[in-house]
Tab-separated table of C-alpha atoms in Angstrom:
chain	number	residue	atom	x	y	z
A	1	MET	CA	0.000	0.000	0.000
A	2	ILE	CA	2.857	2.316	0.706
A	3	ASP	CA	4.956	2.851	-2.350
A	4	ASN	CA	8.410	4.385	-1.876
A	5	GLY	CA	7.458	6.038	1.449
A	6	SER	CA	4.296	7.690	0.164
A	7	PHE	CA	0.567	7.015	0.512
A	8	ASN	CA	-1.366	5.350	-2.225
A	9	PRO	CA	-4.194	7.668	-3.448
A	10	ALA	CA	-6.671	4.829	-3.476
A	11	THR	CA	-5.907	4.050	0.137
A	12	ILE	CA	-6.339	7.633	1.174
A	13	VAL	CA	-9.697	7.810	-0.533
A	14	LEU	CA	-10.763	4.602	1.171
A	15	TYR	CA	-9.820	5.959	4.569
A	16	LEU	CA	-11.706	9.097	3.913
A	17	VAL	CA	-14.791	7.211	2.870
A	18	LEU	CA	-14.630	5.101	6.010
A	19	ILE	CA	-14.266	8.127	8.211
A	20	VAL	CA	-17.206	9.883	6.566
A	21	LEU	CA	-19.308	6.754	6.870
A	22	LEU	CA	-18.455	6.490	10.536
A	23	ILE	CA	-19.368	10.075	11.127
A	24	PHE	CA	-22.624	9.579	9.281
A	25	VAL	CA	-23.515	6.495	11.314
A	26	VAL	CA	-22.779	8.269	14.601
A	27	THR	CA	-24.768	11.326	13.568
A	28	ALA	CA	-27.668	9.178	12.446
A	29	LEU	CA	-27.665	7.304	15.720
A	30	VAL	CA	-27.555	10.531	17.679
A	31	ARG	CA	-30.404	12.017	15.674
A	32	ALA	CA	-32.427	8.824	15.757
A	33	VAL	CA	-32.308	8.172	19.497
A	34	ARG	CA	-34.224	10.678	21.662
A	35	ILE	CA	-34.637	10.565	25.444
A	36	VAL	CA	-37.500	12.831	26.593
A	37	PRO	CA	-37.392	13.966	30.294
A	38	GLN	CA	-40.398	13.999	32.597
A	39	ALA	CA	-42.942	16.916	32.249
A	40	VAL	CA	-41.631	17.729	28.775
A	41	SER	CA	-43.150	16.998	25.370
A	42	LEU	CA	-41.369	17.120	22.007
A	43	ILE	CA	-43.128	18.033	18.771
A	44	VAL	CA	-41.770	15.904	15.873
A	45	GLU	CA	-42.146	16.848	12.217
A	46	ARG	CA	-41.431	14.550	9.249
A	47	LEU	CA	-40.397	16.385	6.172
A	48	GLY	CA	-41.899	19.601	7.593
A	49	ARG	CA	-45.252	18.103	8.586
A	50	TYR	CA	-46.412	17.353	12.099
A	51	GLN	CA	-45.754	13.740	12.822
A	52	LYS	CA	-46.254	13.081	16.520
A	53	THR	CA	-45.703	14.309	20.075
A	54	LEU	CA	-43.060	12.483	22.040
A	55	GLU	CA	-43.933	11.688	25.643
A	56	PRO	CA	-41.321	11.236	28.388
A	57	GLY	CA	-39.097	8.192	27.700
A	58	LEU	CA	-36.829	6.680	24.959
A	59	HIS	CA	-37.807	7.192	21.321
A	60	ILE	CA	-36.266	6.258	17.932
A	61	LEU	CA	-36.631	8.669	15.042
A	62	VAL	CA	-35.858	8.343	11.383
A	63	PRO	CA	-32.586	10.144	10.868
A	64	PHE	CA	-32.598	13.144	8.588
A	65	ILE	CA	-36.329	12.705	7.997
A	66	ASP	CA	-37.886	13.268	11.408
A	67	LYS	CA	-37.098	16.578	13.079
A	68	VAL	CA	-37.887	17.875	16.557
A	69	ARG	CA	-39.746	21.149	16.102
A	70	ALA	CA	-39.981	22.319	19.742
A	71	GLY	CA	-39.953	21.164	23.319
A	72	VAL	CA	-42.862	22.209	25.535
A	73	ASP	CA	-42.678	22.411	29.347
A	74	LEU	CA	-45.822	20.880	30.829
A	75	ARG	CA	-45.295	22.211	34.371
A	76	GLU	CA	-47.297	25.132	35.793
A	77	GLN	CA	-45.544	28.378	35.052
A	78	VAL	CA	-45.639	31.796	36.678
A	79	VAL	CA	-45.299	34.979	34.663
A	80	SER	CA	-45.123	38.438	36.239
A	81	PHE	CA	-46.041	41.292	33.937
A	82	PRO	CA	-44.730	44.823	34.450
A	83	PRO	CA	-47.103	47.431	35.967
A	84	GLN	CA	-49.708	48.707	33.547
A	85	PRO	CA	-51.438	52.115	33.768
A	86	VAL	CA	-55.212	51.732	34.019
A	87	ILE	CA	-57.835	54.505	34.155
A	88	THR	CA	-60.704	54.054	36.602
A	89	SER	CA	-64.245	55.331	36.148
A	90	ASP	CA	-63.481	58.439	38.251
A	91	ASN	CA	-60.627	59.378	35.875
A	92	LEU	CA	-57.730	58.337	38.103
A	93	VAL	CA	-54.708	56.545	36.667
A	94	VAL	CA	-53.615	53.587	38.764
A	95	SER	CA	-50.678	51.272	38.137
A	96	ILE	CA	-51.570	47.578	38.399
A	97	ASP	CA	-49.032	44.755	38.520
A	98	THR	CA	-50.403	41.300	37.675
A	99	VAL	CA	-49.159	37.728	38.105
A	100	ILE	CA	-50.426	34.869	35.895
A	101	TYR	CA	-50.275	31.152	36.792
A	102	PHE	CA	-50.800	28.971	33.684
A	103	GLN	CA	-50.068	25.465	32.382
A	104	VAL	CA	-49.773	24.007	28.869
A	105	THR	CA	-52.288	21.230	28.435
A	106	ASP	CA	-51.943	20.634	24.629
A	107	PRO	CA	-48.340	20.987	23.326
A	108	LYS	CA	-49.413	20.726	19.657
A	109	SER	CA	-51.898	23.648	19.989
A	110	ALA	CA	-49.393	25.696	22.004
A	111	VAL	CA	-46.876	25.317	19.157
A	112	TYR	CA	-49.088	25.557	16.075
A	113	GLU	CA	-52.073	27.714	17.199
A	114	ILE	CA	-50.140	30.688	18.570
A	115	ALA	CA	-46.733	32.030	17.769
A	116	ASN	CA	-45.881	33.142	21.326
A	117	TYR	CA	-48.474	32.327	23.930
A	118	ILE	CA	-46.597	34.241	26.709
A	119	THR	CA	-46.858	37.529	24.809
A	120	ALA	CA	-50.447	36.762	23.880
A	121	ILE	CA	-51.391	36.142	27.508
A	122	GLU	CA	-49.705	39.382	28.568
A	123	GLN	CA	-51.515	41.526	26.022
A	124	LEU	CA	-54.827	39.829	26.698
A	125	THR	CA	-54.353	40.431	30.431
A	126	VAL	CA	-53.691	44.146	29.913
A	127	THR	CA	-56.735	44.706	27.702
A	128	THR	CA	-59.047	42.686	29.963
A	129	LEU	CA	-57.746	44.481	33.044
A	130	ARG	CA	-58.463	47.877	31.512
A	131	ASN	CA	-61.994	46.816	30.624
A	132	VAL	CA	-62.694	45.486	34.104
A	133	VAL	CA	-61.111	48.320	36.098
A	134	GLY	CA	-62.502	50.986	33.769
A	135	SER	CA	-66.017	50.245	35.053
A	136	MET	CA	-64.995	50.742	38.716
A	137	ASP	CA	-63.973	53.740	40.759
A	138	LEU	CA	-60.831	53.875	42.871
A	139	GLU	CA	-62.511	52.737	46.062
A	140	GLN	CA	-64.043	49.703	44.364
A	141	THR	CA	-60.768	48.880	42.638
A	142	LEU	CA	-58.893	48.835	45.948
A	143	THR	CA	-61.503	46.714	47.701
A	144	SER	CA	-62.515	44.347	44.855
A	145	ARG	CA	-59.362	42.355	44.192
A	146	ASP	CA	-61.135	39.015	44.268
A	147	GLN	CA	-63.790	40.211	41.851
A	148	ILE	CA	-61.166	41.515	39.416
A	149	ASN	CA	-59.164	38.286	39.702
A	150	GLY	CA	-62.248	36.194	38.956
A	151	GLN	CA	-63.181	38.234	35.869
A	152	LEU	CA	-59.626	38.159	34.521
A	153	ARG	CA	-59.346	34.423	34.993
A	154	GLY	CA	-62.659	33.784	33.217
A	155	VAL	CA	-61.774	35.897	30.171
A	156	LEU	CA	-58.188	34.565	29.913
A	157	ASP	CA	-59.197	30.937	30.351
A	158	GLU	CA	-61.808	31.233	27.619
A	159	ALA	CA	-59.373	32.883	25.183
A	160	THR	CA	-56.364	30.623	25.872
A	161	GLY	CA	-58.323	27.353	25.759
A	162	ARG	CA	-57.846	27.013	22.001
A	163	TRP	CA	-54.109	27.652	22.458
A	164	GLY	CA	-53.710	24.593	24.625
A	165	VAL	CA	-53.029	26.778	27.681
A	166	ARG	CA	-55.039	26.739	30.917
A	167	ILE	CA	-55.040	29.786	33.224
A	168	ASN	CA	-55.047	28.497	36.805
A	169	ARG	CA	-54.836	31.745	38.763
A	170	VAL	CA	-54.651	35.510	38.253
A	171	GLU	CA	-53.438	37.790	41.037
A	172	LEU	CA	-53.150	41.556	41.308
A	173	ARG	CA	-49.843	41.999	43.053
A	174	SER	CA	-50.126	45.736	43.576
A	175	ILE	CA	-52.481	48.622	42.853
A	176	ASP	CA	-50.687	51.956	43.128
A	177	PRO	CA	-52.802	55.140	42.888
A	178	PRO	CA	-51.157	58.522	42.158
A	179	ALA	CA	-49.009	60.158	44.864
A	180	SER	CA	-51.532	62.976	45.440
A	181	VAL	CA	-54.336	60.467	45.895
A	182	GLN	CA	-52.200	58.440	48.290
A	183	GLY	CA	-51.669	61.565	50.449
A	184	SER	CA	-55.413	62.241	50.478
A	185	MET	CA	-56.118	58.633	51.381
A	186	GLU	CA	-53.636	58.779	54.242
A	187	GLN	CA	-55.265	61.964	55.553
A	188	GLN	CA	-58.692	60.352	55.254
A	189	MET	CA	-57.471	57.254	57.047
A	190	ARG	CA	-55.890	59.375	59.789
A	191	ALA	CA	-59.099	61.384	60.196
A	192	GLU	CA	-61.135	58.177	60.353
A	193	ARG	CA	-58.876	56.755	63.033
A	194	ASP	CA	-59.038	60.016	64.988
A	195	ARG	CA	-62.830	59.900	64.749
A	196	ARG	CA	-62.899	56.322	66.012
A	197	ALA	CA	-60.532	57.211	68.845
A	198	ALA	CA	-62.753	60.169	69.824
A	199	ILE	CA	-65.827	57.950	69.711
A	200	LEU	CA	-64.159	55.306	71.852
A	201	THR	CA	-62.984	57.965	74.324
A	202	ALA	CA	-66.468	59.476	74.540
A	203	GLU	CA	-67.949	56.016	74.954
A	204	GLY	CA	-65.508	55.290	77.767
A	205	VAL	CA	-66.326	58.596	79.504
A	206	LYS	CA	-70.027	57.855	79.087
A	207	GLN	CA	-69.688	54.389	80.583
A	208	SER	CA	-67.575	55.803	83.416
A	209	GLN	CA	-70.164	58.453	84.226
A	210	ILE	CA	-72.960	55.903	84.028
A	211	LEU	CA	-71.135	53.552	86.368
A	212	THR	CA	-70.295	56.424	88.731
A	213	ALA	CA	-73.920	57.602	88.774
A	214	GLU	CA	-75.097	54.033	89.270
A	215	GLY	CA	-72.682	53.628	92.165
A	216	GLU	CA	-73.810	56.891	93.754
A	217	LYS	CA	-77.429	55.849	93.262
A	218	GLN	CA	-76.869	52.486	94.914
A	219	SER	CA	-74.866	54.140	97.678
A	220	ALA	CA	-77.661	56.651	98.329
A	221	ILE	CA	-80.253	53.867	98.265
A	222	LEU	CA	-78.248	51.750	100.688
A	223	ARG	CA	-77.602	54.779	102.916
A	224	ALA	CA	-81.310	55.629	102.904
A	225	GLU	CA	-82.226	52.012	103.606
A	226	GLY	CA	-79.737	51.925	106.475
A	227	ASP	CA	-81.098	55.197	107.868
A	228	ALA	CA	-84.647	53.926	107.542
A	229	GLN	CA	-83.777	50.645	109.222
A	230	SER	CA	-81.954	52.434	112.013
A	231	ARG	CA	-84.948	54.708	112.553
A	232	VAL	CA	-87.282	51.750	112.487
A	233	LEU	CA	-85.113	49.895	114.994
A	234	ARG	CA	-84.817	53.024	117.176
A	235	ALA	CA	-88.576	53.533	117.027
A	236	GLU	CA	-89.138	49.867	117.832
A	237	GLY	CA	-86.768	50.182	120.788
A	238	GLU	CA	-88.508	53.307	122.040
A	239	ALA	CA	-91.896	51.682	121.523
A	240	ARG	CA	-90.711	48.620	123.390
A	241	ALA	CA	-89.370	50.751	126.220
A	242	ILE	CA	-92.637	52.721	126.391
A	243	LEU	CA	-94.603	49.487	126.388
A	244	GLN	CA	-92.400	48.070	129.133
A	245	VAL	CA	-92.750	51.229	131.252
A	246	PHE	CA	-96.488	51.400	130.583
A	247	ASP	CA	-96.924	47.735	131.445
A	248	ALA	CA	-94.734	48.086	134.503
A	249	ILE	CA	-96.748	51.098	135.714
A	250	HIS	CA	-100.072	49.359	135.172
A	251	THR	CA	-98.774	46.107	136.561
A	252	GLY	CA	-97.452	47.878	139.677
A	253	ASP	CA	-100.727	49.864	140.046
A	254	ALA	CA	-98.887	53.197	140.311
A	255	ASP	CA	-100.438	56.013	142.379
A	256	PRO	CA	-99.633	59.770	142.532
A	257	LYS	CA	-96.872	59.062	144.996
A	258	LEU	CA	-94.981	56.985	142.423
A	259	LEU	CA	-95.470	59.678	139.793
A	260	ALA	CA	-94.149	62.269	142.250
A	261	TYR	CA	-91.178	59.995	142.848
A	262	GLN	CA	-90.430	59.869	139.126
A	263	TYR	CA	-90.793	63.653	138.932
A	264	LEU	CA	-88.323	64.100	141.765
A	265	GLN	CA	-85.821	61.826	140.043
A	266	MET	CA	-85.627	64.308	137.156
A	267	LEU	CA	-84.738	67.257	139.426
A	268	PRO	CA	-81.030	66.317	139.803
A	269	GLN	CA	-80.695	66.082	136.015
A	270	ILE	CA	-82.221	69.554	135.612
A	271	ALA	CA	-79.934	70.989	138.312
A	272	ASN	CA	-76.814	69.372	136.772
A	273	GLY	CA	-77.266	71.112	133.427
A	274	THR	CA	-74.045	72.686	132.100
A	275	ALA	CA	-75.899	75.468	130.282
A	276	SER	CA	-76.850	77.494	133.426
A	277	LYS	CA	-74.779	78.403	136.459
A	278	LEU	CA	-77.622	80.138	138.407
A	279	TRP	CA	-80.905	78.386	139.153
A	280	VAL	CA	-83.728	80.726	140.211
A	281	VAL	CA	-86.521	78.835	141.961
A	282	PRO	CA	-89.873	80.700	142.258
A	283	THR	CA	-91.936	80.608	145.447
A	284	GLU	CA	-94.759	78.733	143.738
A	285	PHE	CA	-92.330	75.955	142.919
A	286	THR	CA	-91.294	75.813	146.593
A	287	ALA	CA	-94.956	75.566	147.543
A	288	ALA	CA	-95.385	72.741	145.033
A	289	LEU	CA	-92.471	70.884	146.601
A	290	GLY	CA	-94.067	71.402	149.990
A	291	SER	CA	-97.284	69.910	148.743
A	292	ILE	CA	-95.407	66.899	147.358
A	293	SER	CA	-93.586	66.511	150.666
A	294	LYS	CA	-96.862	66.706	152.537
A	295	GLY	CA	-98.309	64.107	150.229
A	296	PHE	CA	-95.502	61.779	151.251
A	297	GLY	CA	-96.323	62.418	154.929
A	298	GLY	CA	-94.177	65.540	155.602
A	299	SER	CA	-95.127	68.722	157.489
A	300	GLY	CA	-95.874	70.728	154.402
A	301	VAL	CA	-93.463	73.521	155.367
A	302	PRO	CA	-90.151	73.561	153.555
A	303	GLY	CA	-87.150	73.286	155.738
A	304	VAL	CA	-89.075	71.763	158.679
A	305	PRO	CA	-88.243	68.097	159.123
A	306	VAL	CA	-90.953	65.739	160.155
A	307	ALA	CA	-90.613	62.861	162.432
A	308	PRO	CA	-90.526	59.586	160.651
A	309	ALA	CA	-93.800	57.787	160.792
A	310	PRO	CA	-93.766	54.548	162.619
A	311	GLU	CA	-93.465	51.668	160.317
A	312	PRO	CA	-96.566	49.566	160.165
A	313	PRO	CA	-96.198	46.140	161.574
A	314	ALA	CA	-95.071	43.651	159.093
A	315	GLN	CA	-97.838	41.493	157.862
A	316	GLU	CA	-97.458	38.127	156.399
A	317	GLU	CA	-97.724	38.268	152.634
A	318	SER	CA	-100.505	36.173	151.289
A	319	ALA	CA	-99.994	33.463	148.683
A	320	ALA	CA	-102.002	35.451	146.123
A	321	ALA	CA	-99.744	38.505	146.610
A	322	ARG	CA	-96.640	36.394	146.222
A	323	ALA	CA	-98.036	34.832	143.051
A	324	LEU	CA	-98.915	38.275	141.657
A	325	ARG	CA	-95.415	39.573	142.459
A	326	GLN	CA	-93.791	36.548	140.836
A	327	GLU	CA	-95.996	36.946	137.735
A	328	ARG	CA	-95.016	40.634	137.422
A	329	LYS	CA	-91.361	39.781	137.800
A	330	GLU	CA	-91.561	37.079	135.111
A	331	ARG	CA	-93.368	39.444	132.726
A	332	MET	CA	-90.719	42.114	133.223
A	333	GLU	CA	-87.906	39.633	132.703
A	334	ALA	CA	-89.645	38.299	129.556
A	335	MET	CA	-89.838	41.844	128.179
A	336	GLY	CA	-86.148	42.394	128.876
A	337	GLY	CA	-86.707	44.908	131.665
A	338	VAL	CA	-85.911	44.901	135.394
A	339	ALA	CA	-88.494	44.485	138.112
A	340	LEU	CA	-89.418	47.586	140.120
A	341	ALA	CA	-88.010	48.066	143.589
A	342	ASP	CA	-90.070	47.602	146.742
A	343	ALA	CA	-92.845	50.237	147.066
A	344	ALA	CA	-92.042	51.155	150.713
A	345	GLU	CA	-88.355	51.601	149.936
A	346	ALA	CA	-89.226	53.705	146.883
A	347	LEU	CA	-91.511	55.937	148.979
A	348	ARG	CA	-88.853	56.454	151.633
A	349	GLU	CA	-86.289	57.358	148.991
A	350	ALA	CA	-88.756	59.771	147.365
A	351	GLN	CA	-89.412	61.405	150.767
A	352	ARG	CA	-85.707	61.924	151.333
A	353	GLN	CA	-85.195	63.422	147.883
A	354	SER	CA	-88.272	65.658	148.389
A	355	GLU	CA	-86.926	67.031	151.680
A	356	ALA	CA	-83.507	67.652	150.049
A	357	ALA	CA	-85.084	69.411	147.060
A	358	ALA	CA	-87.274	71.586	149.335
A	359	ALA	CA	-84.300	72.600	151.435
A	360	ASP	CA	-82.297	73.385	148.287
A	361	ALA	CA	-85.137	75.484	146.891
A	362	THR	CA	-85.512	77.406	150.208
A	363	ALA	CA	-81.803	78.065	150.349
A	364	SER	CA	-81.836	79.300	146.763
A	365	GLY	CA	-84.682	81.696	147.569
A	366	THR	CA	-82.831	82.989	150.631
A	367	ARG	CA	-79.659	83.574	148.614
A	368	SER	CA	-81.631	85.613	146.153
A	369	GLY	CA	-81.940	88.396	148.788
A	370	LEU	CA	-85.637	88.079	149.671
A	371	PRO	CA	-86.924	86.273	152.767
A	372	PHE	CA	-89.378	83.473	152.401
A	373	ASP	CA	-92.956	84.721	152.444
A	374	PRO	CA	-95.476	82.060	153.524
A	375	ALA	CA	-98.250	84.136	151.968
A	376	HIS	CA	-97.096	83.011	148.536
A	377	GLU	CA	-98.230	79.493	149.216
A	378	ALA	CA	-101.584	80.470	150.790
A	379	GLY	CA	-103.376	79.272	147.691
A	380	GLN	CA	-101.761	75.878	148.068
A	381	HIS	CA	-103.497	75.212	151.452
A	382	PRO	CA	-107.204	75.908	151.163
A	383	GLY	CA	-109.099	76.312	154.485
A	384	GLU	CA	-106.185	77.865	156.408
A	385	PRO	CA	-106.280	81.565	157.408
A	386	PRO	CA	-104.106	83.833	155.294
A	387	LEU	CA	-100.800	84.881	156.811
A	388	PRO	CA	-99.685	88.505	156.950
A	389	PRO	CA	-97.021	89.402	154.417
A	390	VAL	CA	-93.454	89.739	155.594
A	391	PRO	CA	-92.259	93.393	155.515
A	392	PRO	CA	-89.387	93.989	153.136
A	393	ALA	CA	-85.928	94.244	154.619
A	394	PRO	CA	-84.476	97.765	154.883
A	395	PRO	CA	-81.939	98.617	152.248
A	396	ALA	CA	-78.347	98.266	153.287
A	397	VAL	CA	-76.550	101.554	154.052
């Protein structure tokens, strides 16, 4: 094959043919064997005409006859479109940024029915958004995101169905009104919050005043009820005391001597008053004391002691008297009171207090500078001859 250290032309041509054939075989094998990954579809054309769609897996094509036109991603895709100016019904320009979630369901239609479905979806979204938002004012646009999303999705899904594309979700990422409108909205929001704060403050003050008034009302009612109960209890106590005294007096069969004794018991309280330092006793009062003293067995003349009357002989108390005394004592104890003292002892004590009061009254009249005139008490002793008046004492020189 090698002649005189040089290559034979026929050999060189053979080598070249072999090399070209090898390259052709390798290229044919590479072009014939196709491995399609998961979630991807390949569109195959044979001599420029659609042949088939390759699903995920291993496939053998006819070399140099079958050709892969395009690969389509079957996963859900997210496309964010730049903000688009939209005019609302109240002639305000707002900038709306949208996000589209879509998925290719028919690779053949996505390749042959539309040249670029991404651009088509974007333009369709802009036009639909302007139609939807153009029928709303700014307030409705800001508060009707779900409604706008639903309308956009319905229109886009209907239009992209024949392209083999399904719109899963449409979201308005942002709605930006003009700067001047944003300032006005912030002022409105601030004023609304101030109004709510003022209302809450006034409501709190109102509730506080209501609770305070209710507390004062209940306090006044309780205070009045307590005062009424105390008065009722005080009146009941006084009524009970009066009933006990009345029953004791009627049970003891009180006579004028006992009443005079009670009257004389009040004289020390009158004399011990802190409001007066000088006690002027009139002559008629002295005569009245004399009459009381005489009623108890005295002489009837103030300042003149009387001999004590002999005590009557003690008599044996009958069984009926003892029973009556015991019954009175039990009644008094049942009423919460104390039984009266012995009548004889009470009369003797009254006589002693009467004599002391008469002597005190006489001494007070003497200290007043005028002698005692018995004629002043002439009316107190009917049937006795009148006494001559006492001449007045000569004035001191």
